[in-house]
PDB file of C-alpha atoms in Angstrom:
ATOM      1  CA  MET A   8       6.060   8.708 -38.143  1.00 87.00           C
ATOM      2  CA  VAL A   9       5.388  11.830 -35.895  1.00 92.00           C
ATOM      3  CA  ALA A  10       7.875  12.667 -33.173  1.00 93.00           C
ATOM      4  CA  SER A  11       6.599  12.979 -29.489  1.00 93.00           C
ATOM      5  CA  THR A  12       6.223  16.253 -28.240  1.00 90.00           C
ATOM      6  CA  GLY A  13       6.179  14.629 -24.712  1.00 89.00           C
ATOM      7  CA  LYS A  14       9.195  15.473 -22.145  1.00 88.00           C
ATOM      8  CA  VAL A  15      10.545  13.490 -19.470  1.00 92.00           C
ATOM      9  CA  GLY A  16      10.483  14.976 -15.565  1.00 92.00           C
ATOM     10  CA  LEU A  17      14.054  15.788 -14.982  1.00 95.00           C
ATOM     11  CA  GLY A  18      14.080  19.475 -14.105  1.00 95.00           C
ATOM     12  CA  THR A  19      10.588  19.861 -12.574  1.00 97.00           C
ATOM     13  CA  VAL A  20      10.658  21.499  -9.060  1.00 97.00           C
ATOM     14  CA  PHE A  21       8.364  21.639  -6.097  1.00 98.00           C
ATOM     15  CA  LYS A  22       7.950  24.348  -4.544  1.00 98.00           C
ATOM     16  CA  VAL A  23       6.365  25.853  -1.270  1.00 97.00           C
ATOM     17  CA  GLY A  24       5.130  29.447  -0.937  1.00 96.00           C
ATOM     18  CA  ASP A  25       6.009  31.805   2.237  1.00 94.00           C
ATOM     19  CA  GLY A  26       2.471  33.696   2.165  1.00 92.00           C
ATOM     20  CA  ASN A  27       4.081  37.169   1.911  1.00 94.00           C
ATOM     21  CA  SER A  28       3.020  39.652  -0.717  1.00 95.00           C
ATOM     22  CA  PRO A  29       4.541  39.165  -3.160  1.00 95.00           C
ATOM     23  CA  GLU A  30       5.014  35.842  -2.264  1.00 95.00           C
ATOM     24  CA  VAL A  31       8.299  33.935  -2.719  1.00 96.00           C
ATOM     25  CA  PHE A  32       8.162  30.176  -3.506  1.00 96.00           C
ATOM     26  CA  THR A  33      11.234  28.212  -2.346  1.00 97.00           C
ATOM     27  CA  PRO A  34      12.157  24.662  -4.209  1.00 97.00           C
ATOM     28  CA  VAL A  35      12.343  21.393  -2.294  1.00 97.00           C
ATOM     29  CA  VAL A  36      15.714  20.185  -1.864  1.00 96.00           C
ATOM     30  CA  ASN A  37      16.362  16.572  -2.849  1.00 96.00           C
ATOM     31  CA  VAL A  38      12.925  15.928  -4.923  1.00 97.00           C
ATOM     32  CA  THR A  39      12.780  12.447  -6.750  1.00 97.00           C
ATOM     33  CA  ALA A  40       9.432  12.151  -7.563  1.00 97.00           C
ATOM     34  CA  ILE A  41       6.093  14.274  -7.950  1.00 98.00           C
ATOM     35  CA  ASN A  42       2.967  12.752  -8.321  1.00 98.00           C
ATOM     36  CA  LEU A  43      -0.316  14.717  -8.630  1.00 97.00           C
ATOM     37  CA  SER A  44      -3.097  12.067  -8.053  1.00 97.00           C
ATOM     38  CA  GLY A  45      -6.568  11.250  -7.122  1.00 97.00           C
ATOM     39  CA  ARG A  46      -8.362  14.059  -8.892  1.00 97.00           C
ATOM     40  CA  SER A  47     -11.991  13.294  -9.626  1.00 98.00           C
ATOM     41  CA  VAL A  48     -15.369  14.687 -10.063  1.00 98.00           C
ATOM     42  CA  GLU A  49     -18.499  13.520  -8.118  1.00 97.00           C
ATOM     43  CA  GLU A  50     -21.569  11.672 -10.216  1.00 97.00           C
ATOM     44  CA  VAL A  51     -24.875  13.209  -9.298  1.00 98.00           C
ATOM     45  CA  ASP A  52     -27.822  10.871 -10.390  1.00 97.00           C
ATOM     46  CA  PHE A  53     -30.434  12.856 -11.939  1.00 97.00           C
ATOM     47  CA  THR A  54     -32.180   9.010 -13.085  1.00 97.00           C
ATOM     48  CA  HIS A  55     -36.024   9.455 -12.990  1.00 97.00           C
ATOM     49  CA  LEU A  56     -38.957   7.301 -13.387  1.00 96.00           C
ATOM     50  CA  ALA A  57     -39.105   8.444 -16.868  1.00 96.00           C
ATOM     51  CA  SER A  58     -35.640   8.106 -18.138  1.00 96.00           C
ATOM     52  CA  THR A  59     -35.224   7.081 -21.523  1.00 96.00           C
ATOM     53  CA  GLY A  60     -34.783   3.284 -21.986  1.00 95.00           C
ATOM     54  CA  GLY A  61     -34.621   2.909 -18.147  1.00 94.00           C
ATOM     55  CA  PHE A  62     -30.659   4.217 -18.183  1.00 97.00           C
ATOM     56  CA  ARG A  63     -29.653   6.096 -15.257  1.00 97.00           C
ATOM     57  CA  GLU A  64     -28.760   9.634 -16.058  1.00 97.00           C
ATOM     58  CA  PHE A  65     -25.636  11.309 -14.600  1.00 97.00           C
ATOM     59  CA  ARG A  66     -24.539  14.769 -14.239  1.00 98.00           C
ATOM     60  CA  PRO A  67     -21.037  16.144 -12.672  1.00 98.00           C
ATOM     61  CA  GLY A  68     -21.016  17.365  -9.148  1.00 98.00           C
ATOM     62  CA  PHE A  69     -18.280  18.584  -7.176  1.00 98.00           C
ATOM     63  CA  LYS A  70     -14.611  18.471  -8.171  1.00 97.00           C
ATOM     64  CA  ASP A  71     -11.965  16.867  -5.962  1.00 98.00           C
ATOM     65  CA  PRO A  72      -8.372  18.411  -6.695  1.00 98.00           C
ATOM     66  CA  GLY A  73      -6.645  15.274  -5.385  1.00 98.00           C
ATOM     67  CA  GLU A  74      -3.271  15.375  -3.520  1.00 98.00           C
ATOM     68  CA  ILE A  75       0.377  15.537  -4.037  1.00 98.00           C
ATOM     69  CA  LYS A  76       2.978  13.076  -3.237  1.00 98.00           C
ATOM     70  CA  ILE A  77       6.398  13.946  -3.282  1.00 97.00           C
ATOM     71  CA  THR A  78       9.394  11.726  -2.355  1.00 97.00           C
ATOM     72  CA  CYS A  79      12.569  13.390  -1.181  1.00 96.00           C
ATOM     73  CA  HIS A  80      16.221  12.037   0.076  1.00 96.00           C
ATOM     74  CA  TYR A  81      15.685  13.100   3.548  1.00 95.00           C
ATOM     75  CA  ASN A  82      18.535  15.362   5.899  1.00 92.00           C
ATOM     76  CA  PRO A  83      17.386  16.974   9.266  1.00 91.00           C
ATOM     77  CA  ALA A  84      19.875  19.907   8.012  1.00 93.00           C
ATOM     78  CA  ASP A  85      17.713  20.791   5.088  1.00 93.00           C
ATOM     79  CA  ALA A  86      15.508  23.878   5.992  1.00 93.00           C
ATOM     80  CA  THR A  87      12.792  22.936   3.296  1.00 94.00           C
ATOM     81  CA  LEU A  88      12.129  19.318   4.961  1.00 91.00           C
ATOM     82  CA  ASN A  89      12.673  19.440   8.679  1.00 90.00           C
ATOM     83  CA  GLY A  90      10.518  19.578  11.631  1.00 87.00           C
ATOM     84  CA  THR A  91      11.948  23.469  12.447  1.00 89.00           C
ATOM     85  CA  ALA A  92      11.000  24.927   8.882  1.00 89.00           C
ATOM     86  CA  GLY A  93      10.016  22.503   6.188  1.00 93.00           C
ATOM     87  CA  LEU A  94       7.290  20.509   5.252  1.00 94.00           C
ATOM     88  CA  GLU A  95       7.702  17.838   8.548  1.00 92.00           C
ATOM     89  CA  SER A  96       6.720  21.439  10.369  1.00 94.00           C
ATOM     90  CA  LYS A  97       4.006  21.694   8.390  1.00 95.00           C
ATOM     91  CA  LEU A  98       2.589  18.707   9.021  1.00 95.00           C
ATOM     92  CA  ASN A  99       3.166  19.019  12.897  1.00 94.00           C
ATOM     93  CA  ALA A 100       1.222  22.523  12.898  1.00 95.00           C
ATOM     94  CA  GLY A 101      -1.547  21.662  10.214  1.00 95.00           C
ATOM     95  CA  THR A 102      -0.360  24.987   8.411  1.00 95.00           C
ATOM     96  CA  THR A 103      -1.782  25.759   5.329  1.00 97.00           C
ATOM     97  CA  PHE A 104       0.378  26.999   1.989  1.00 97.00           C
ATOM     98  CA  ASN A 105       0.725  27.801  -1.267  1.00 98.00           C
ATOM     99  CA  TRP A 106       2.781  25.597  -3.837  1.00 98.00           C
ATOM    100  CA  GLU A 107       3.861  25.551  -7.193  1.00 98.00           C
ATOM    101  CA  ILE A 108       5.242  22.856  -9.727  1.00 98.00           C
ATOM    102  CA  ASP A 109       7.360  24.315 -11.997  1.00 97.00           C
ATOM    103  CA  MET A 110       8.396  22.564 -15.356  1.00 96.00           C
ATOM    104  CA  THR A 111      10.474  25.252 -16.752  1.00 95.00           C
ATOM    105  CA  ASN A 112      13.656  23.083 -16.881  1.00 94.00           C
ATOM    106  CA  ALA A 113      11.862  20.143 -18.065  1.00 93.00           C
ATOM    107  CA  GLY A 114      11.295  21.971 -21.116  1.00 90.00           C
ATOM    108  CA  PHE A 115       7.878  23.634 -20.631  1.00 90.00           C
ATOM    109  CA  ALA A 116       7.521  27.260 -19.758  1.00 92.00           C
ATOM    110  CA  TYR A 117       4.781  26.122 -17.811  1.00 94.00           C
ATOM    111  CA  LYS A 118       3.303  25.512 -13.923  1.00 97.00           C
ATOM    112  CA  LEU A 119       0.753  24.290 -12.066  1.00 97.00           C
ATOM    113  CA  THR A 120       0.091  26.486  -8.798  1.00 97.00           C
ATOM    114  CA  GLY A 121      -2.614  25.720  -5.736  1.00 98.00           C
ATOM    115  CA  PHE A 122      -3.219  25.554  -2.166  1.00 98.00           C
ATOM    116  CA  GLY A 123      -2.886  23.131   0.454  1.00 98.00           C
ATOM    117  CA  TYR A 124      -1.833  21.303   4.018  1.00 98.00           C
ATOM    118  CA  VAL A 125       0.449  18.376   4.381  1.00 98.00           C
ATOM    119  CA  SER A 126      -1.519  15.289   5.119  1.00 97.00           C
ATOM    120  CA  GLY A 127       0.988  12.757   5.736  1.00 97.00           C
ATOM    121  CA  GLY A 128       4.594  12.226   6.003  1.00 95.00           C
ATOM    122  CA  ASP A 129       6.385   8.728   5.706  1.00 96.00           C
ATOM    123  CA  PHE A 130       9.976   8.031   6.300  1.00 95.00           C
ATOM    124  CA  THR A 131      11.696   4.702   4.566  1.00 97.00           C
ATOM    125  CA  PHE A 132      14.897   3.471   6.083  1.00 97.00           C
ATOM    126  CA  THR A 133      17.299   0.712   4.185  1.00 96.00           C
ATOM    127  CA  GLY A 134      20.418  -0.232   4.176  1.00 95.00           C
ATOM    128  CA  GLU A 135      20.639   0.066   0.372  1.00 95.00           C
ATOM    129  CA  ASP A 136      18.782   3.344  -0.309  1.00 94.00           C
ATOM    130  CA  PRO A 137      19.188   6.783   0.804  1.00 96.00           C
ATOM    131  CA  ILE A 138      16.567   7.648   3.591  1.00 96.00           C
ATOM    132  CA  ASN A 139      13.354   8.999   1.740  1.00 96.00           C
ATOM    133  CA  PHE A 140      10.607  10.841   2.936  1.00 96.00           C
ATOM    134  CA  GLU A 141       6.984  10.631   0.914  1.00 97.00           C
ATOM    135  CA  VAL A 142       5.054  13.486   2.057  1.00 97.00           C
ATOM    136  CA  THR A 143       1.504  13.720   1.236  1.00 98.00           C
ATOM    137  CA  ILE A 144      -0.112  17.302   0.489  1.00 98.00           C
ATOM    138  CA  ARG A 145      -3.624  17.372   0.245  1.00 98.00           C
ATOM    139  CA  VAL A 146      -4.621  19.796  -2.404  1.00 98.00           C
ATOM    140  CA  SER A 147      -7.565  22.547  -1.480  1.00 98.00           C
ATOM    141  CA  GLY A 148      -9.469  23.926  -4.529  1.00 98.00           C
ATOM    142  CA  GLN A 149      -8.533  24.461  -7.968  1.00 97.00           C
ATOM    143  CA  ILE A 150      -5.182  23.958  -9.394  1.00 97.00           C
ATOM    144  CA  ASP A 151      -4.378  26.895 -11.653  1.00 97.00           C
ATOM    145  CA  GLU A 152      -2.188  26.347 -14.911  1.00 96.00           C
ATOM    146  CA  SER A 153      -0.344  28.978 -16.395  1.00 94.00           C
ATOM    147  CA  ALA A 154       3.183  30.078 -18.179  1.00 93.00           C
ATOM    148  CA  ALA A 155       5.939  30.078 -16.002  1.00 82.00           C
TER     149      ALA A 155
END
């Protein structure tokens, strides 16, 4: 049997850029999950009356880079999350920013980087769990993959 080369996500860090040159990326605190989803490619229908066998013909069109959902344990004192300077403030102001998902501490010298804005923020309050803040970041443009 061949051993898996996969890793768990423990140690993966989501970071927000400051927009300066050189850009400094600050890790968001208390992140419990990062989910990059919804990436897709539009289909363009090139079917015509002489399409072989009457089958539709498709080609790829525009690509949608998807969105990132990060779940955090919320504390309003945390500058990376709150409404003063953090992700909550980016939602309120409609600020765009560079982001980075760094997998170095998860065992890969690898990162994903991109551009986007906060398109949603949901709080969950229960008596049994920490207060959670789920932030949705709409990715805009291509996601770059590179060595960390």
